[in-house]
Amino acid sequence: MGRRAWCLLLLGVLAAYYIYTPLPENMEEPWKLMLIDTSLRTFVHLGTFVEFLGLCHFFDLFMSTMSLREAPPTSDENVTVTDTKFNNIPVRVYVPRRKPDTQRRGVFYIHGGGWSLGSAALKNYDLPSRWTAERLDAVVVSTNYRLAPQYRFPIQFEDVYNALKWFLQKNILEEYGVDPRRIAVSGDSAGGNLAAAVTLQLSDDPEAPLRPKTQSLIYPALQALDMDTPSFRENAHVPILPRSLLVRFWNEYLGGDRAVEQAMLCNRHVPEEAGPLLGRVNWSSLLPQRFLKGHAYRAPTFGSSELARKYPGFLDVRAAPLLADDRRLRGLPRTHVVTCQYDILRDEGFMFVRRLSDAGVPVTHSHVEDGFHGALSLPELKICSRMLDEYLSWLEENL
Ligand SMILES: *[C@@H]1O[C@H](CO)[C@@H](O)[C@H](O)[C@H]1NC(C)=O
Ligand SMILES: *[C@@H]1O[C@H](CO)[C@@H](O)[C@H](O)[C@H]1NC(C)=O
């Protein structure tokens, strides 16, 4: 073989090494997933590199590429789509075209993206919102919110809360023909975190115009105290949300100090003030037996108290709904939690389900045995329509 052939072979081997990710056997369409994961990893590497060079923030590159995937608010034959503002927060509203028989359901949706990325206009959110409106004959409000690193906790939470409270006003619901007794709050990933947080806040807010009938939390992030649960250990490198990226997302949301990120990676970031709260995220007592196998429980190591003062979000239920006490949990509406086996966030979803049912909240848990984080945003994969169908079926029955 000539030198060129050797070079090609070497490149081929390197490319295969870069693309190939060992995946669990029961995962569907593994090669497609590997390719998606490769492009994501490439972005993470590029982002790290441009940030290292001081050219721009890690997320800028993601953001500018993602914006290419945004769709304008185009109405189609079934749904009227409008961009507007609720309480100054930009939202996209989907209203079915067919004549309503009665008042409609309302679905308030919060997109994911680590509190740093994404928008309601992204095709992976725009399309499911159309389908939701169409299938449930519902008015869907898909909200935006200001993002990290420019804006940090509690801005994201407050934007979503303000938009939701605006929607829940009597005159607004009337304007859209929405039945105030049939309103759902839903979100995926960071959006699931925000959905749980705003629903919790509503149940305790004397000024809340009304309360939703259900909440749907799709692979939500629910706590940032213990970064070493069994699912963190098992799925640290599984597509498409590696542990390092999740820790970065949390840190950008709550503080932005890179030293805290290092502490989080070693689970040494927890301020002493968190002591009394650790029982609420104690996976050794809250997880089903089958997830404990082979995992010794180690409580997070206390770091400095300065952290709690500088970044109070770590201990705030508006950022970490799993930290809510039982009294507050009892105020929550009927809940649907979707978790995926191959997701670092799996265990906090399980713990939330356990704590909700202990508190007497009606809860449906759909655990996807071959699922992974972010599957609902990847319409090119079959698992996406399966999970979307399950989520919508639940709403059809319960909303
Ligand atoms: C509108 O609804 C019909 C019937 O459900 C469906 O066949 C069609 O594809 C929908 N159109 C769009 C643009 O989604
Ligand atoms: C967590 O739960 C285990 C088992 O129930 C218990 O032994 C341990 O003390 C608990 N730790 C914390 C910090 O709550």
XYZ file of C-alpha atoms and ligand atoms in Angstrom:
427
model
C 0.000 0.000 0.000
C 1.159 3.497 -0.811
C 1.460 6.245 1.726
C -1.856 7.737 0.672
C -3.720 4.493 1.250
C -2.200 4.240 4.718
C -3.277 7.765 5.501
C -6.814 7.054 4.333
C -6.951 3.900 6.395
C -5.685 5.731 9.453
C -8.244 8.494 8.956
C -10.972 5.906 8.556
C -9.981 4.179 11.768
C -9.830 7.483 13.636
C -13.230 8.519 12.301
C -14.753 5.181 13.289
C -13.189 5.512 16.730
C -14.629 9.016 17.081
C -18.101 8.021 15.921
C -18.406 4.649 17.609
C -19.997 4.751 21.038
C -20.771 1.496 22.779
C -24.536 1.514 23.358
C -26.771 -0.763 25.404
C -28.136 -3.654 23.360
C -31.791 -2.765 23.628
C -31.392 0.702 22.097
C -33.112 1.160 18.758
C -31.374 2.477 15.622
C -27.939 2.588 17.293
C -26.033 3.902 14.277
C -28.377 6.798 13.718
C -28.071 7.694 17.367
C -24.274 7.440 17.228
C -24.173 9.860 14.315
C -26.406 12.342 16.116
C -24.275 11.977 19.200
C -21.118 12.492 17.164
C -22.322 15.799 15.793
C -23.229 16.889 19.300
C -19.869 15.875 20.676
C -18.174 17.724 17.849
C -20.046 20.825 18.908
C -19.002 20.364 22.501
C -15.376 20.025 21.375
C -15.592 23.037 19.075
C -17.357 25.049 21.767
C -14.666 24.166 24.283
C -12.005 25.133 21.765
C -13.425 28.537 20.774
C -14.020 29.293 24.425
C -10.450 28.322 25.242
C -9.280 30.718 22.531
C -11.438 33.391 24.135
C -13.468 33.907 20.942
C -16.926 33.413 22.424
C -18.887 31.604 25.110
C -19.231 27.831 24.934
C -22.961 28.062 24.165
C -22.750 30.782 21.491
C -21.798 28.269 18.857
C -24.720 25.982 19.769
C -27.112 28.873 19.826
C -26.190 30.240 16.421
C -26.390 26.804 14.809
C -29.656 26.007 16.511
C -31.259 29.217 15.306
C -30.959 27.821 11.770
C -33.467 25.204 12.838
C -36.098 27.709 13.861
C -39.372 27.831 11.962
C -41.441 30.984 11.456
C -44.939 31.022 12.969
C -46.655 29.633 9.884
C -50.262 28.569 10.160
C -51.295 25.392 8.341
C -54.633 23.902 7.360
C -55.253 22.611 10.887
C -53.653 25.061 13.270
C -53.308 28.841 13.477
C -49.874 29.775 14.780
C -49.027 33.189 16.212
C -46.036 34.697 17.977
C -47.112 37.080 20.693
C -46.187 38.185 24.206
C -47.660 37.177 27.543
C -46.625 39.624 30.214
C -43.749 40.707 27.966
C -42.508 37.130 27.543
C -42.453 35.960 23.904
C -44.686 32.925 23.416
C -45.926 30.982 20.409
C -49.614 30.108 20.457
C -51.256 27.278 18.505
C -55.014 27.355 18.061
C -56.839 24.556 16.225
C -58.774 25.740 13.172
C -61.728 23.425 13.422
C -64.771 24.879 15.148
C -64.762 23.962 18.831
C -67.788 22.115 20.249
C -67.072 23.321 23.736
C -64.265 25.145 25.478
C -60.857 23.763 24.629
C -58.088 22.231 26.656
C -55.016 24.374 27.273
C -51.429 23.116 27.270
C -48.645 25.364 28.505
C -45.361 23.973 27.162
C -41.807 24.782 28.286
C -38.937 23.794 25.998
C -35.701 22.179 27.164
C -32.075 23.091 26.433
C -30.292 23.300 29.774
C -31.713 26.757 30.633
C -29.161 27.998 28.074
C -30.359 26.906 24.659
C -33.406 26.484 22.481
C -36.655 28.286 21.780
C -40.295 27.542 21.099
C -39.606 28.192 17.416
C -37.193 25.268 16.992
C -38.666 22.732 14.599
C -38.349 20.001 17.217
C -40.706 22.011 19.422
C -42.824 23.681 16.788
C -43.962 20.415 15.190
C -44.966 18.576 18.380
C -46.855 21.688 19.489
C -48.884 21.587 16.256
C -49.593 17.893 16.777
C -50.599 18.518 20.376
C -53.024 21.269 19.369
C -54.450 19.093 16.620
C -54.752 15.832 18.504
C -56.036 17.192 21.816
C -58.060 19.987 20.246
C -56.080 22.175 22.613
C -54.736 25.696 22.638
C -50.996 25.237 23.073
C -48.883 28.038 24.502
C -45.203 27.312 23.939
C -43.233 29.756 26.010
C -39.780 31.239 25.644
C -37.691 32.538 28.505
C -34.409 34.376 28.800
C -31.390 32.099 28.731
C -28.035 31.552 30.458
C -25.282 32.637 30.486
C -26.680 36.104 29.918
C -29.488 35.522 32.403
C -29.347 33.231 35.395
C -31.616 31.795 38.049
C -34.249 32.917 38.918
C -34.823 34.799 35.606
C -35.717 31.657 33.630
C -38.105 30.566 36.339
C -39.668 34.017 36.646
C -40.164 34.471 32.915
C -41.985 31.172 32.664
C -44.003 31.883 35.790
C -45.039 35.298 34.559
C -46.098 33.975 31.159
C -48.062 31.157 32.794
C -49.846 33.468 35.216
C -50.771 35.713 32.320
C -52.256 32.779 30.431
C -54.241 31.627 33.465
C -56.145 34.892 33.774
C -59.862 34.579 33.255
C -60.075 37.060 30.398
C -57.125 35.546 28.514
C -58.545 32.042 28.790
C -61.865 33.368 27.561
C -60.193 35.091 24.648
C -58.701 31.775 23.540
C -61.777 29.736 24.419
C -59.888 27.627 26.966
C -61.629 25.710 29.737
C -60.025 26.839 33.032
C -60.589 23.354 34.471
C -58.564 21.642 31.729
C -55.118 23.166 31.713
C -51.851 21.258 31.654
C -48.287 22.397 32.277
C -45.659 20.356 30.413
C -41.968 20.475 29.669
C -38.962 18.355 28.820
C -35.527 18.319 30.453
C -34.804 21.862 31.714
C -38.373 22.623 30.620
C -39.555 19.763 32.855
C -37.587 21.334 35.668
C -39.300 24.667 35.059
C -42.707 22.986 34.691
C -42.359 21.314 38.093
C -41.046 24.534 39.628
C -43.818 26.827 38.364
C -46.551 24.308 39.191
C -45.181 24.041 42.710
C -45.072 27.810 43.007
C -48.654 28.160 41.753
C -49.957 25.736 44.335
C -48.593 27.993 47.079
C -49.307 31.386 45.560
C -52.359 33.100 47.066
C -52.459 35.373 44.018
C -52.491 32.498 41.524
C -55.524 32.967 39.289
C -56.114 29.208 39.168
C -54.261 25.916 39.257
C -53.553 23.526 36.400
C -55.278 20.171 36.235
C -52.142 18.202 35.367
C -48.413 18.484 34.903
C -46.251 16.392 32.571
C -42.547 16.215 33.317
C -40.487 14.618 30.585
C -37.046 13.489 31.777
C -36.884 16.536 34.066
C -33.866 17.816 35.991
C -35.044 18.141 39.580
C -32.071 18.688 41.846
C -28.437 19.784 41.833
C -27.295 18.506 45.205
C -26.319 14.949 44.402
C -24.406 14.521 41.148
C -23.500 10.936 41.985
C -26.720 8.931 41.885
C -26.613 5.468 40.257
C -27.927 6.925 36.985
C -25.199 9.573 37.047
C -22.652 6.815 37.494
C -24.098 4.481 34.875
C -25.005 6.994 32.194
C -22.243 9.565 32.523
C -21.232 9.004 28.892
C -24.439 7.822 27.281
C -25.850 9.964 24.429
C -26.963 12.644 24.312
C -26.497 14.325 27.683
C -23.124 13.483 29.221
C -22.557 14.277 32.865
C -20.002 16.991 32.070
C -22.543 18.856 29.920
C -25.330 18.590 32.496
C -23.013 19.945 35.174
C -22.108 22.803 32.861
C -25.805 23.544 32.257
C -26.616 23.563 35.971
C -23.676 25.758 36.727
C -24.512 28.257 34.000
C -28.059 28.408 35.325
C -27.206 28.795 39.009
C -23.926 30.655 39.059
C -21.456 30.467 36.220
C -18.356 30.102 38.380
C -16.244 27.432 36.692
C -14.677 26.428 40.016
C -18.126 25.350 41.221
C -18.383 23.155 38.165
C -15.216 21.347 39.179
C -16.617 20.872 42.682
C -19.882 19.546 41.227
C -18.029 16.984 39.175
C -16.569 15.593 42.423
C -19.880 16.007 44.276
C -18.166 18.335 46.750
C -20.183 21.421 45.992
C -22.930 21.020 48.568
C -23.077 23.749 51.212
C -23.496 22.641 54.819
C -26.868 24.363 54.915
C -28.063 21.559 52.638
C -27.700 18.990 55.419
C -31.369 18.839 56.424
C -32.399 18.593 52.746
C -30.267 15.608 51.844
C -32.939 13.158 52.950
C -35.155 14.464 50.135
C -32.616 13.447 47.514
C -31.357 10.345 49.286
C -31.374 7.788 46.513
C -30.420 4.985 48.810
C -33.806 5.243 50.507
C -35.922 6.591 47.612
C -34.949 4.468 44.602
C -36.358 1.063 43.710
C -34.168 -1.819 44.814
C -33.176 -2.753 41.282
C -31.266 0.498 40.785
C -29.282 0.151 43.984
C -27.513 -3.024 42.953
C -23.773 -2.538 42.882
C -23.965 1.045 44.137
C -22.736 2.067 47.563
C -24.395 5.229 48.855
C -22.076 8.125 49.534
C -23.682 11.335 50.700
C -22.366 14.451 48.925
C -19.365 16.006 50.661
C -19.935 19.433 52.154
C -18.066 22.238 50.446
C -17.901 25.815 51.624
C -20.929 27.662 52.947
C -19.927 30.574 50.801
C -21.479 28.691 47.934
C -24.920 28.796 49.534
C -24.637 32.515 49.949
C -23.295 33.133 46.472
C -25.539 30.658 44.651
C -28.701 30.170 46.688
C -30.280 28.316 43.746
C -28.751 25.026 44.845
C -31.069 24.999 47.861
C -34.068 26.703 46.270
C -37.105 24.632 45.327
C -37.710 26.979 42.388
C -34.531 25.508 40.899
C -34.706 22.075 42.498
C -38.331 20.961 42.999
C -37.226 17.642 44.499
C -36.168 19.636 47.577
C -39.750 20.682 48.330
C -41.122 19.381 51.608
C -44.075 16.991 51.754
C -46.539 19.714 52.643
C -45.738 21.565 49.428
C -45.746 18.411 47.328
C -49.247 17.603 48.550
C -50.524 20.715 46.782
C -49.492 19.428 43.345
C -51.944 18.345 40.653
C -52.098 14.963 38.931
C -48.631 14.342 37.546
C -47.131 12.399 34.663
C -43.397 11.724 34.922
C -41.487 10.245 31.986
C -38.055 8.800 32.694
C -35.546 7.009 30.466
C -33.342 4.138 31.475
C -30.249 5.603 29.775
C -30.370 9.076 31.231
C -28.327 10.565 34.047
C -31.533 12.251 35.223
C -33.390 8.947 35.513
C -32.987 8.632 39.281
C -34.234 12.087 40.208
C -37.349 11.346 38.153
C -37.838 8.113 40.111
C -37.252 9.876 43.415
C -39.799 12.553 42.541
C -42.371 9.905 41.641
C -41.729 8.174 44.945
C -41.983 11.370 46.949
C -45.151 12.456 45.132
C -46.896 9.165 45.688
C -45.804 9.130 49.343
C -47.366 12.581 49.611
C -50.599 11.255 48.120
C -50.390 13.036 44.756
C -51.888 10.973 41.892
C -48.899 10.185 39.714
C -48.388 8.155 36.540
C -44.861 7.060 35.842
C -43.826 6.040 32.321
C -40.357 4.583 32.349
C -38.920 3.988 28.876
C -36.626 0.966 29.149
C -34.756 1.725 25.925
C -35.074 5.502 26.199
C -32.377 8.130 26.528
C -32.306 11.807 27.366
C -33.547 14.113 24.633
C -35.277 11.388 22.599
C -38.424 13.481 22.325
C -36.527 16.163 20.407
C -35.138 13.834 17.753
C -37.964 13.296 15.251
C -35.591 11.399 12.951
C -35.685 8.499 15.429
C -38.591 6.089 15.880
C -38.431 6.330 19.645
C -39.444 9.989 19.381
C -42.887 9.277 17.942
C -43.382 6.429 20.402
C -42.678 8.694 23.382
C -44.657 11.584 21.958
C -47.601 9.292 21.400
C -47.475 8.097 24.982
C -47.253 11.613 26.349
C -50.218 12.754 24.253
C -52.289 9.673 25.086
C -51.845 10.401 28.753
C -53.040 13.960 28.238
C -55.971 12.743 26.164
C -57.087 10.592 29.062
C -56.260 12.838 31.961
C -56.753 16.395 30.810
C -54.071 18.256 9.054
O -54.866 17.203 9.562
C -55.068 16.144 8.661
C -56.045 15.184 9.314
O -55.627 14.837 10.614
C -53.735 15.496 8.318
O -53.897 14.444 7.410
C -52.821 16.557 7.724
O -51.537 16.011 7.479
C -52.692 17.743 8.675
N -51.929 18.800 8.054
C -50.769 19.237 8.555
C -50.084 20.335 7.796
O -50.269 18.781 9.560
C -29.749 7.912 53.265
O -30.487 6.701 53.418
C -29.728 5.660 53.983
C -30.578 4.391 53.928
O -31.923 4.651 54.232
C -29.326 6.051 55.402
O -28.557 5.026 55.967
C -28.497 7.341 55.329
O -28.194 7.779 56.626
C -29.259 8.429 54.607
N -28.379 9.571 54.441
C -28.818 10.828 54.374
C -27.786 11.882 54.209
O -30.011 11.134 54.442
